[in-house]
Amino acid sequence: MCRLYISALLMLLMSCVRVLAQDSLSHDKYLVRSVMIGVGKSNVYDTYLSPLEYCGPELRFMHESMRMTRLMDGHVSAQRIVQVNASSTDNISKSSKSYSGMFNWTYALHYQYNVDDRLKILFGPMLDLNGGFIYNTRNSNNPAQAKVYGSIDVSAMAIYKLRIAGYPMTFRYQANLPFMGVMFSPEYGQSYYEIFSLGHGGKNVLFTSCHNAPSLRQMLTVDFPLGKTIMRAGYLCDIQQARVNNLKSHLYSHNFMIGFVRNFQMLRGKNKISLPEKVSPF
């Protein structure tokens, strides 16, 4: 049954690749990019390494790009997000440290529905790929755990524009929920030496969905002009958790983000916070 699920996921991934090829016929010149850095708190838990939770500070970098495509008569936007985050955490007794680092790449196609001149509702599929590690300084036999997983997500977004005392602001809320995917994990009590050196493999690539990996990534941002620059501030809540091979793990992150937005035509000033509505993805 697991092989059937994995085969179905691979077929979905191939469909996404074909859509990426079609997306080459897109409005590249109307690209909107943003770069943000964030600081926050991370909660790390992995029973393969320790039965305790580890908490501490986290740093995060995010690069996002959005543009309209010609799919469905130009009503579909493409979004790419690259995230890198690193944390240094301690257990409750401060007797051990844990270091973690994660890389995340997502590509989403959102159908845009304009409710009115101010509000947009976006929804569609997302390809979500993740890789990283957790390193525990207290362990000697199994000091590290690899985190490699990917999924097809359901993504939704709401964009609302308003003026406060004549000052333009753009609010955005986005939530991504994994639907089905695959994850690498050692079995309970199995070392990486057994897997890769001795070749004692087992069920190390597993099907994931809401039943064993209920995760959620959500983001709230606001764009506002500051002089000739469009600034973006936001809050990111990243909840990644899984229960596979009798092992439990989670990576909880809460980050406050700050950065800036750039448009292809370099539109500036408080009266030009975004591109024209007919071509603007945001």
PDB file of N, CA, C and O in Angstrom, residues 27-33 66-67 230 261-268 274-275 281:
ATOM      1  N   HIS A  27       4.158  36.061 -17.359  1.00  0.00           N
ATOM      2  CA  HIS A  27       4.454  37.482 -17.402  1.00  0.00           C
ATOM      3  C   HIS A  27       5.670  37.774 -16.528  1.00  0.00           C
ATOM      4  O   HIS A  27       5.559  38.333 -15.441  1.00  0.00           O
ATOM      5  N   ASP A  28       6.872  37.363 -16.998  1.00  0.00           N
ATOM      6  CA  ASP A  28       8.084  37.509 -16.204  1.00  0.00           C
ATOM      7  C   ASP A  28       8.354  38.958 -15.817  1.00  0.00           C
ATOM      8  O   ASP A  28       8.882  39.233 -14.754  1.00  0.00           O
ATOM      9  N   LYS A  29       8.007  39.894 -16.674  1.00  0.00           N
ATOM     10  CA  LYS A  29       8.353  41.282 -16.411  1.00  0.00           C
ATOM     11  C   LYS A  29       7.534  41.870 -15.277  1.00  0.00           C
ATOM     12  O   LYS A  29       7.796  42.991 -14.847  1.00  0.00           O
ATOM     13  N   TYR A  30       6.546  41.152 -14.785  1.00  0.00           N
ATOM     14  CA  TYR A  30       5.743  41.632 -13.670  1.00  0.00           C
ATOM     15  C   TYR A  30       6.073  40.874 -12.385  1.00  0.00           C
ATOM     16  O   TYR A  30       5.214  40.608 -11.567  1.00  0.00           O
ATOM     17  N   LEU A  31       7.322  40.503 -12.228  1.00  0.00           N
ATOM     18  CA  LEU A  31       7.776  39.764 -11.063  1.00  0.00           C
ATOM     19  C   LEU A  31       7.826  40.672  -9.830  1.00  0.00           C
ATOM     20  O   LEU A  31       8.279  41.808  -9.893  1.00  0.00           O
ATOM     21  N   VAL A  32       7.334  40.146  -8.709  1.00  0.00           N
ATOM     22  CA  VAL A  32       7.385  40.845  -7.420  1.00  0.00           C
ATOM     23  C   VAL A  32       8.201  39.988  -6.468  1.00  0.00           C
ATOM     24  O   VAL A  32       7.869  38.821  -6.237  1.00  0.00           O
ATOM     25  N   ARG A  33       9.260  40.541  -5.910  1.00  0.00           N
ATOM     26  CA  ARG A  33      10.151  39.796  -5.022  1.00  0.00           C
ATOM     27  C   ARG A  33      10.213  40.457  -3.654  1.00  0.00           C
ATOM     28  O   ARG A  33      10.079  41.667  -3.535  1.00  0.00           O
ATOM     29  N   MET A  66       6.665  36.270  -6.664  1.00  0.00           N
ATOM     30  CA  MET A  66       5.328  35.993  -7.189  1.00  0.00           C
ATOM     31  C   MET A  66       5.181  36.654  -8.552  1.00  0.00           C
ATOM     32  O   MET A  66       5.723  37.748  -8.779  1.00  0.00           O
ATOM     33  N   ARG A  67       4.446  35.988  -9.437  1.00  0.00           N
ATOM     34  CA  ARG A  67       4.160  36.559 -10.751  1.00  0.00           C
ATOM     35  C   ARG A  67       2.917  35.899 -11.318  1.00  0.00           C
ATOM     36  O   ARG A  67       2.547  34.782 -10.944  1.00  0.00           O
ATOM     37  N   ILE A 230       9.418  49.982  -0.352  1.00  0.00           N
ATOM     38  CA  ILE A 230       8.273  49.245   0.163  1.00  0.00           C
ATOM     39  C   ILE A 230       8.792  48.225   1.173  1.00  0.00           C
ATOM     40  O   ILE A 230       9.528  47.304   0.830  1.00  0.00           O
ATOM     41  N   VAL A 261      10.312  44.827  -0.351  1.00  0.00           N
ATOM     42  CA  VAL A 261       9.693  44.308  -1.564  1.00  0.00           C
ATOM     43  C   VAL A 261      10.235  45.087  -2.750  1.00  0.00           C
ATOM     44  O   VAL A 261      10.368  46.313  -2.696  1.00  0.00           O
ATOM     45  N   ARG A 262      10.516  44.354  -3.840  1.00  0.00           N
ATOM     46  CA  ARG A 262      10.980  44.996  -5.070  1.00  0.00           C
ATOM     47  C   ARG A 262      10.128  44.507  -6.233  1.00  0.00           C
ATOM     48  O   ARG A 262       9.857  43.311  -6.353  1.00  0.00           O
ATOM     49  N   ASN A 263       9.706  45.436  -7.085  1.00  0.00           N
ATOM     50  CA  ASN A 263       8.977  45.111  -8.304  1.00  0.00           C
ATOM     51  C   ASN A 263       9.894  45.260  -9.503  1.00  0.00           C
ATOM     52  O   ASN A 263      10.894  45.991  -9.449  1.00  0.00           O
ATOM     53  N   PHE A 264       9.550  44.559 -10.595  1.00  0.00           N
ATOM     54  CA  PHE A 264      10.397  44.592 -11.786  1.00  0.00           C
ATOM     55  C   PHE A 264      10.604  46.000 -12.313  1.00  0.00           C
ATOM     56  O   PHE A 264      11.707  46.392 -12.684  1.00  0.00           O
ATOM     57  N   GLN A 265       9.546  46.793 -12.330  1.00  0.00           N
ATOM     58  CA  GLN A 265       9.645  48.144 -12.852  1.00  0.00           C
ATOM     59  C   GLN A 265      10.020  49.157 -11.776  1.00  0.00           C
ATOM     60  O   GLN A 265       9.938  50.363 -12.009  1.00  0.00           O
ATOM     61  N   MET A 266      10.397  48.640 -10.621  1.00  0.00           N
ATOM     62  CA  MET A 266      10.865  49.484  -9.531  1.00  0.00           C
ATOM     63  C   MET A 266       9.859  50.574  -9.180  1.00  0.00           C
ATOM     64  O   MET A 266      10.200  51.752  -9.047  1.00  0.00           O
ATOM     65  N   LEU A 267       8.589  50.198  -9.049  1.00  0.00           N
ATOM     66  CA  LEU A 267       7.577  51.176  -8.663  1.00  0.00           C
ATOM     67  C   LEU A 267       7.840  51.622  -7.233  1.00  0.00           C
ATOM     68  O   LEU A 267       8.045  50.806  -6.352  1.00  0.00           O
ATOM     69  N   ARG A 268       7.822  52.912  -7.003  1.00  0.00           N
ATOM     70  CA  ARG A 268       8.193  53.446  -5.713  1.00  0.00           C
ATOM     71  C   ARG A 268       7.150  54.435  -5.218  1.00  0.00           C
ATOM     72  O   ARG A 268       6.293  54.891  -5.958  1.00  0.00           O
ATOM     73  N   SER A 274       2.078  48.723  -5.418  1.00  0.00           N
ATOM     74  CA  SER A 274       2.036  47.476  -6.179  1.00  0.00           C
ATOM     75  C   SER A 274       1.863  47.801  -7.647  1.00  0.00           C
ATOM     76  O   SER A 274       1.616  48.939  -8.037  1.00  0.00           O
ATOM     77  N   LEU A 275       1.964  46.765  -8.483  1.00  0.00           N
ATOM     78  CA  LEU A 275       1.785  46.905  -9.921  1.00  0.00           C
ATOM     79  C   LEU A 275       0.293  47.061 -10.249  1.00  0.00           C
ATOM     80  O   LEU A 275      -0.558  46.843  -9.398  1.00  0.00           O
ATOM     81  N   PRO A 281       0.507  40.165  -9.153  1.00  0.00           N
ATOM     82  CA  PRO A 281       0.164  38.931  -8.456  1.00  0.00           C
ATOM     83  C   PRO A 281      -0.132  39.160  -6.979  1.00  0.00           C
ATOM     84  O   PRO A 281      -0.631  38.276  -6.296  1.00  0.00           O
TER      85      PRO A 281
END
